[in-house]
Coordinates of C-alpha atoms in Angstrom, one line a residue:
X1 CA 41.7 43.6 19.1
X2 CA 41.7 47.2 20.0
X3 CA 44.2 49.3 18.1
X4 CA 46.3 51.6 20.4
X5 CA 47.6 54.1 17.8
X6 CA 44.9 56.8 17.7
X7 CA 43.1 57.9 14.5
X8 CA 44.0 61.6 14.0
X9 CA 41.2 64.1 13.3
X10 CA 41.6 67.7 12.0
X11 CA 38.8 70.1 12.7
X12 CA 38.2 73.0 10.2
X13 CA 36.2 75.6 12.1
X14 CA 35.5 75.9 15.8
X15 CA 32.3 77.9 16.0
X16 CA 29.0 76.8 17.4
X17 CA 29.1 73.3 15.8
X18 CA 32.9 72.9 15.8
X19 CA 33.3 73.6 19.5
X20 CA 30.5 71.1 20.2
X21 CA 32.3 68.5 18.1
X22 CA 35.6 69.1 20.0
X23 CA 33.7 68.9 23.4
X24 CA 32.0 65.6 22.6
X25 CA 35.2 64.1 21.3
X26 CA 36.8 64.9 24.6
X27 CA 34.0 64.1 27.0
X28 CA 33.0 60.9 25.2
X29 CA 36.5 59.8 24.3
X30 CA 36.3 56.4 26.0
X31 CA 32.9 55.6 24.4
X32 CA 34.1 56.6 21.0
X33 CA 37.2 54.5 21.4
X34 CA 35.1 51.5 22.3
X35 CA 32.7 52.0 19.4
X36 CA 35.4 52.6 16.8
X37 CA 37.9 50.1 17.9
X38 CA 40.7 52.7 18.3
X39 CA 41.2 56.0 20.1
X40 CA 40.5 59.2 18.2
X41 CA 42.7 62.2 18.7
X42 CA 42.0 65.8 17.9
X43 CA 45.3 66.6 16.1
X44 CA 44.6 70.2 15.0
X45 CA 41.9 72.9 14.8
X46 CA 41.9 75.5 12.1
X47 CA 40.3 78.9 13.0
X48 CA 40.3 82.4 11.7
X49 CA 40.7 84.1 15.1
X50 CA 43.4 82.3 17.1
X51 CA 43.2 84.7 20.0
X52 CA 39.7 83.7 21.0
X53 CA 39.6 81.5 24.2
X54 CA 38.2 78.0 23.4
X55 CA 37.3 76.1 26.6
X56 CA 38.5 72.5 26.6
X57 CA 40.8 72.8 23.6
X58 CA 44.6 72.8 24.0
X59 CA 45.8 76.1 22.5
X60 CA 48.7 74.3 21.0
X61 CA 46.2 72.6 18.6
X62 CA 45.0 76.0 17.2
X63 CA 46.2 77.1 13.8
X64 CA 45.2 79.6 11.2
X65 CA 46.8 77.6 8.4
X66 CA 44.0 75.2 7.4
X67 CA 45.9 74.2 4.2
X68 CA 49.0 73.1 6.1
X69 CA 46.8 71.1 8.5
X70 CA 45.0 69.1 5.8
X71 CA 48.3 68.5 4.0
X72 CA 50.1 67.0 7.0
X73 CA 49.7 63.4 5.7
X74 CA 49.2 61.9 9.2
X75 CA 45.5 63.1 9.4
X76 CA 43.0 60.3 9.1
X77 CA 39.8 62.3 9.0
X78 CA 39.1 66.0 8.3
X79 CA 35.9 67.4 9.8
X80 CA 34.8 70.5 7.9
X81 CA 32.3 72.8 9.6
X82 CA 33.4 76.2 8.2
X83 CA 30.7 76.4 5.5
X84 CA 30.7 78.3 2.2
X85 CA 32.1 77.4 -1.2
X86 CA 35.8 78.5 -0.8
X87 CA 38.1 77.8 0.8
X88 CA 36.1 74.7 1.9
X89 CA 36.1 73.1 -1.5
X90 CA 39.8 73.4 -2.0
X91 CA 40.5 72.2 1.6
X92 CA 38.3 69.2 1.2
X93 CA 39.8 68.1 -2.1
X94 CA 43.3 68.7 -0.7
X95 CA 42.5 66.5 2.3
X96 CA 41.5 63.7 -0.1
X97 CA 44.8 64.2 -2.0
X98 CA 46.8 63.8 1.2
X99 CA 45.0 60.6 2.4
X100 CA 42.3 61.9 4.7
X101 CA 38.6 61.1 4.6
X102 CA 36.2 63.9 5.1
X103 CA 33.1 64.6 7.3
X104 CA 31.3 67.8 6.2
X105 CA 28.3 69.8 7.3
X106 CA 28.5 72.1 4.2
X107 CA 25.1 72.0 2.5
X108 CA 25.9 75.0 0.3
X109 CA 29.0 73.4 -1.2
X110 CA 27.4 69.9 -1.6
X111 CA 24.4 71.5 -3.4
X112 CA 26.6 73.7 -5.6
X113 CA 29.4 71.4 -6.5
X114 CA 29.0 68.0 -4.8
X115 CA 30.2 66.2 -7.9
X116 CA 33.7 67.6 -7.5
X117 CA 33.9 66.3 -4.0
X118 CA 32.5 62.9 -4.9
X119 CA 34.9 62.5 -7.7
X120 CA 37.9 63.5 -5.6
X121 CA 36.9 61.1 -2.8
X122 CA 36.5 58.3 -5.3
X123 CA 39.8 59.1 -7.1
X124 CA 41.7 58.8 -3.8
X125 CA 39.7 56.0 -2.3
X126 CA 38.4 58.0 0.7
X127 CA 35.1 58.6 2.3
X128 CA 32.8 61.7 2.1
X129 CA 30.1 61.7 4.7
X130 CA 27.7 64.6 5.3
X131 CA 24.8 63.7 7.5
X132 CA 24.9 67.0 9.3
X133 CA 24.4 69.0 6.0
X134 CA 20.7 68.4 5.8
X135 CA 18.6 68.1 9.0
X136 CA 20.9 68.5 12.0
X137 CA 20.6 65.5 14.3
X138 CA 17.9 63.8 12.2
X139 CA 19.3 60.6 10.6
X140 CA 18.2 61.1 7.0
X141 CA 21.2 60.9 4.6
X142 CA 22.3 57.5 5.8
X143 CA 18.8 55.9 5.6
X144 CA 18.5 57.3 2.0
X145 CA 22.0 56.1 1.0
X146 CA 22.0 52.8 2.8
X147 CA 18.7 51.6 4.4
X148 CA 16.6 52.4 1.3
X149 CA 19.4 51.5 -1.3
X150 CA 17.3 48.5 -2.4
X151 CA 14.0 50.4 -2.7
X152 CA 12.7 53.0 -5.2
X153 CA 12.1 56.4 -3.6
X154 CA 9.4 58.4 -5.3
X155 CA 9.0 61.5 -3.1
X156 CA 10.7 63.4 -0.3
X157 CA 8.5 66.1 1.4
X158 CA 9.4 68.0 4.5
X159 CA 10.3 70.9 6.7
X160 CA 14.1 71.3 6.6
X161 CA 14.6 74.8 7.9
X162 CA 14.0 75.5 11.6
X163 CA 14.1 79.3 11.4
X164 CA 11.3 79.6 8.9
X165 CA 9.2 76.9 10.7
X166 CA 9.5 78.9 13.9
X167 CA 8.5 82.1 12.2
X168 CA 5.4 80.6 10.5
X169 CA 4.5 78.7 13.7
X170 CA 4.5 82.0 15.6
X171 CA 2.4 83.7 12.9
X172 CA -0.1 80.9 13.0
X173 CA -0.4 80.2 16.8
X174 CA 0.4 83.6 18.3
X175 CA -1.0 85.8 15.6
X176 CA 2.4 87.5 15.1
X177 CA 3.2 89.5 12.0
X178 CA 6.2 88.4 9.9
X179 CA 8.5 91.0 11.3
X180 CA 7.6 90.4 14.9
X181 CA 8.1 86.6 14.5
X182 CA 11.4 87.2 12.8
X183 CA 12.6 89.4 15.7
X184 CA 11.6 86.7 18.2
X185 CA 13.5 84.1 16.2
X186 CA 16.6 86.3 16.1
X187 CA 16.4 87.0 19.9
X188 CA 16.2 83.3 20.6
X189 CA 19.1 82.5 18.3
X190 CA 17.1 80.7 15.7
X191 CA 17.8 83.3 13.0
X192 CA 21.1 84.8 12.0
X193 CA 21.8 88.5 12.0
X194 CA 21.3 88.3 8.3
X195 CA 18.4 85.8 7.9
X196 CA 18.3 85.9 4.1
X197 CA 19.6 82.4 3.5
X198 CA 16.8 81.1 5.7
X199 CA 13.8 83.3 5.0
X200 CA 14.4 83.5 1.2
X201 CA 14.6 79.7 1.0
X202 CA 18.3 79.3 0.0
X203 CA 19.1 77.0 2.9
X204 CA 16.1 74.8 2.3
X205 CA 16.9 74.7 -1.5
X206 CA 20.4 73.5 -0.9
X207 CA 19.1 70.7 1.3
X208 CA 16.5 69.8 -1.3
X209 CA 19.2 69.5 -4.0
X210 CA 21.2 67.1 -1.8
X211 CA 18.1 65.0 -0.9
X212 CA 16.8 64.8 -4.5
X213 CA 20.2 63.7 -5.8
X214 CA 20.5 60.9 -3.3
X215 CA 16.9 59.8 -3.4
X216 CA 16.7 59.6 -7.2
X217 CA 20.3 58.6 -8.0
X218 CA 20.8 61.6 -10.3
X219 CA 22.7 64.9 -10.1
X220 CA 20.7 67.8 -8.8
X221 CA 22.3 71.2 -8.2
X222 CA 21.1 74.2 -6.3
X223 CA 20.3 76.0 -9.6
X224 CA 17.9 73.1 -10.5
X225 CA 15.7 73.8 -7.4
X226 CA 12.7 76.2 -7.7
X227 CA 12.8 78.5 -4.7
X228 CA 10.4 80.9 -2.9
X229 CA 10.9 82.2 0.6
X230 CA 8.4 83.2 3.3
X231 CA 8.9 87.0 3.2
X232 CA 5.6 87.5 1.3
X233 CA 3.5 85.3 3.6
X234 CA 1.0 87.4 5.5
X235 CA -1.3 87.1 8.5
X236 CA -4.1 87.1 6.0
X237 CA -2.6 84.0 4.3
X238 CA -2.5 82.2 7.7
X239 CA -6.1 83.2 8.3
X240 CA -7.2 81.9 4.9
X241 CA -5.4 78.7 5.6
X242 CA -7.3 78.3 8.9
X243 CA -10.6 78.8 7.2
X244 CA -9.7 75.8 5.0
X245 CA -8.6 73.7 7.9
X246 CA -4.9 74.2 6.9
X247 CA -1.7 75.8 8.1
X248 CA 1.3 77.2 6.2
X249 CA 4.7 75.6 6.1
X250 CA 7.8 76.2 4.0
X251 CA 8.2 72.8 2.3
X252 CA 11.0 71.2 0.4
X253 CA 9.5 68.8 -2.2
X254 CA 11.5 66.4 -4.3
X255 CA 9.4 64.2 -6.7
X256 CA 10.0 61.6 -9.3
X257 CA 7.6 62.2 -12.3
X258 CA 4.7 59.8 -12.7
X259 CA 6.4 58.3 -15.9
X260 CA 9.7 58.0 -14.1
X261 CA 11.6 59.9 -16.7
X262 CA 12.4 63.1 -14.8
X263 CA 12.5 64.6 -11.3
X264 CA 11.6 67.9 -9.8
X265 CA 12.9 69.7 -6.7
X266 CA 11.3 72.8 -5.2
X267 CA 11.0 74.9 -2.1
X268 CA 8.1 77.2 -1.4
X269 CA 5.4 78.1 1.2
X270 CA 2.4 75.9 1.0
X271 CA -0.9 75.3 2.7
X272 CA -1.2 71.8 4.2
X273 CA -4.2 70.3 6.0
X274 CA -4.1 70.2 9.8
X275 CA -4.6 66.5 9.5
X276 CA -1.2 66.1 7.9
X277 CA 1.6 65.1 10.3
X278 CA 3.8 68.0 9.1
X279 CA 1.1 70.5 10.2
X280 CA 1.9 69.7 13.9
X281 CA 5.7 70.3 13.5
X282 CA 6.2 73.2 15.8
X283 CA 8.8 75.9 16.5
X284 CA 12.3 75.2 15.1
X285 CA 11.8 71.5 14.5
X286 CA 12.3 69.7 11.2
X287 CA 10.4 66.7 9.8
X288 CA 10.7 64.9 6.5
X289 CA 8.5 62.3 4.8
X290 CA 10.0 59.8 2.4
X291 CA 7.7 57.8 0.2
X292 CA 9.1 54.6 -1.4
X293 CA 7.6 51.7 -3.3
X294 CA 8.3 48.9 -0.8
X295 CA 8.8 50.8 2.4
X296 CA 5.8 53.1 2.0
X297 CA 5.7 56.3 4.0
X298 CA 8.5 57.0 6.5
X299 CA 8.7 60.1 8.7
X300 CA 11.9 61.5 10.2
X301 CA 11.5 64.1 13.0
X302 CA 13.7 66.1 15.3
X303 CA 15.8 69.2 15.9
X304 CA 17.2 70.3 12.6
X305 CA 19.8 72.8 13.7
X306 CA 21.9 74.0 16.7
X307 CA 25.4 73.2 17.9
X308 CA 24.7 70.0 19.9
X309 CA 22.2 68.4 17.4
X310 CA 24.4 69.1 14.4
X311 CA 27.5 67.9 16.3
X312 CA 25.7 64.7 17.0
X313 CA 25.3 64.0 13.3
X314 CA 29.0 64.9 12.7
X315 CA 30.1 62.5 15.4
X316 CA 27.9 59.8 13.9
X317 CA 29.7 60.2 10.6
X318 CA 33.1 60.4 12.3
X319 CA 32.5 57.0 14.0
X320 CA 31.4 55.5 10.6
X321 CA 34.4 56.9 8.7
X322 CA 36.9 55.8 11.4
X323 CA 35.5 52.3 11.4
X324 CA 36.0 52.3 7.6
X325 CA 39.6 53.5 8.0
X326 CA 40.3 50.6 10.4
X327 CA 38.8 48.0 8.0
X328 CA 40.3 49.4 4.9
X329 CA 36.8 50.0 3.4
X330 CA 34.9 53.0 2.2
X331 CA 31.2 53.8 2.4
X332 CA 28.8 54.7 -0.4
X333 CA 29.9 57.3 -2.8
X334 CA 27.9 59.2 -5.4
X335 CA 25.1 57.2 -7.1
X336 CA 24.0 59.1 -10.2
X337 CA 23.4 56.2 -12.6
X338 CA 19.8 57.2 -13.5
X339 CA 21.0 60.5 -15.1
X340 CA 17.4 61.8 -14.9
X341 CA 16.7 65.3 -16.1
X342 CA 15.4 67.9 -13.6
X343 CA 12.2 69.4 -14.9
X344 CA 11.2 73.0 -14.3
X345 CA 8.5 74.2 -12.0
X346 CA 6.1 74.7 -14.8
X347 CA 5.7 71.0 -15.2
X348 CA 4.9 70.4 -11.6
X349 CA 1.2 69.4 -11.0
X350 CA -0.1 71.2 -7.9
X351 CA -3.1 73.1 -6.5
X352 CA -3.4 76.8 -6.0
X353 CA -5.1 79.0 -3.4
X354 CA -5.7 82.4 -5.0
X355 CA -7.1 85.4 -3.2
X356 CA -8.4 88.2 -5.5
X357 CA -9.7 91.7 -4.9
X358 CA -12.6 92.2 -7.4
X359 CA -15.3 94.6 -8.3
X360 CA -18.5 93.8 -6.2
X361 CA -20.9 93.5 -9.1
X362 CA -22.8 90.8 -11.0
X363 CA -20.9 88.8 -13.6
X364 CA -17.5 89.0 -12.0
X365 CA -17.4 85.4 -10.8
X366 CA -18.4 84.2 -14.3
X367 CA -15.5 86.2 -15.9
X368 CA -13.1 84.7 -13.4
X369 CA -14.4 81.2 -14.0
X370 CA -14.0 81.7 -17.7
X371 CA -10.3 82.6 -17.4
X372 CA -9.7 79.4 -15.4
X373 CA -11.5 77.3 -18.0
X374 CA -9.6 78.9 -20.9
X375 CA -6.4 77.8 -19.3
X376 CA -7.5 74.3 -18.5
X377 CA -7.6 74.8 -14.8
X378 CA -10.5 73.3 -12.9
X379 CA -11.9 75.1 -9.8
X380 CA -12.5 73.2 -6.6
X381 CA -14.1 75.8 -4.3
X382 CA -14.9 79.5 -4.5
X383 CA -15.6 81.9 -1.6
X384 CA -16.8 85.5 -2.2
X385 CA -17.4 88.1 0.4
X386 CA -18.3 91.8 0.0
X387 CA -16.5 94.4 2.0
X388 CA -18.3 96.1 4.9
X389 CA -16.8 99.5 4.0
X390 CA -18.9 99.7 0.9
X391 CA -16.0 100.6 -1.4
X392 CA -17.4 98.5 -4.3
X393 CA -14.9 95.7 -3.9
X394 CA -15.2 92.1 -2.8
X395 CA -12.8 89.4 -1.8
X396 CA -12.8 86.3 -4.0
X397 CA -10.9 83.2 -2.9
X398 CA -10.5 80.4 -5.5
X399 CA -9.0 77.0 -4.7
X400 CA -8.2 74.9 -7.8
X401 CA -7.9 71.2 -8.5
X402 CA -4.4 69.9 -9.4
X403 CA -3.0 71.3 -12.7
X404 CA 0.4 72.0 -14.2
X405 CA 2.0 75.0 -12.5
X406 CA 2.5 76.6 -15.9
X407 CA -1.2 76.6 -16.5
X408 CA -1.9 78.0 -13.1
X409 CA 0.7 80.8 -13.6
X410 CA -0.9 81.6 -16.9
X411 CA -4.3 81.8 -15.3
X412 CA -3.0 84.3 -12.7
X413 CA -1.5 86.5 -15.4
X414 CA -4.7 86.5 -17.3
X415 CA -6.7 87.4 -14.2
X416 CA -4.5 90.4 -13.6
X417 CA -5.6 91.8 -17.0
X418 CA -9.3 91.7 -16.2
X419 CA -10.8 95.1 -15.5
X420 CA -13.0 93.7 -12.8
X421 CA -10.0 92.3 -10.9
X422 CA -8.5 95.1 -8.8
X423 CA -5.6 93.0 -7.5
X424 CA -4.2 89.6 -6.6
X425 CA -3.9 89.7 -2.8
X426 CA -2.1 86.4 -2.4
X427 CA -1.2 83.2 -4.2
X428 CA -0.2 80.0 -2.5
X429 CA 0.2 76.4 -3.4
X430 CA -1.8 73.6 -1.6
X431 CA 0.1 70.4 -0.7
X432 CA -0.3 67.3 1.4
X433 CA -3.6 66.0 0.2

């Protein structure tokens, strides 16, 4: 039987995503009612600038007092899309204390202090859903938390930031420089006025922490994630990748160790073969591979950002949470029973592509090869090319076999000390093989 009393929803934030959430709640009201089993009512919208005109939203719903809104006691679900650590954390925990469940898109808070939110939700018997925090419209959190709950996930590998993927795609396909590609991304609305969170890898690292925690049933915080951005990636790196039949992507990689006793989470640019499905992910799209014992390889692909796609994920969570409210149930909470330690980057086994500027004379290659051997790193391929300007230097490109990252880093430091090595032009990891 359909319940006639509406479920009341409080919306914290009414920017690009929040305004889309409000719009969809209004335009799809009848469908949402049918899917949930009760009508949903937007009961209040907390904003910072109340004077701004917000089409389709009753001005009487607008408030600047977010705390009072979540404390009302008649709110069933709080949708938090304001972002940041505070006041979002306090508002969410206050919402739980006053009987509301929460739908959030706040990746930074979940990665930094998700444990506090999980514990508050469990203590008060309420839901915490956050599909929109990781990959926009792409269903990823729910498959990991529910569909694969009976399987063992070993690896999550993917492109989880649309801005950096757009920039690297333009550098690869259009021959743009980094600055030019960033300017284009900004003009198209893919990059913020301050793009630091995207281009330095902070956004992707937060998402990696969330994914690793869910996939491996352990607590992984933002500080546990190794992070490199794309600001040092050059056109020469893209050209070298093409010569190897590769392209460059900013990857989030979460792995369970081979012995199962630890996990790693990292974000960095990497060369991947053109034959790999992630190589064909263009512009601002996201794609994530999940590798599990029984399910094998699964790929999730779609728009990873933007108002409408992110709002789609928020509304999906809203429907699920409202259904739970009606049935008196709650969805999955934190699963951290494995308590696996998070290993540092030095223990990760990977490959390197190293481009060196060396003296163009006999014996240099032998010296370089000796350094690799002394650090226990095996060389896969070497390319050497003398410069046409006759300045006595040559370009030497070395691609290694897989080895611990600490050994590779030690190798690079030793190479820098050779008199015959004039400089390390670029260093990049190779993945996806």
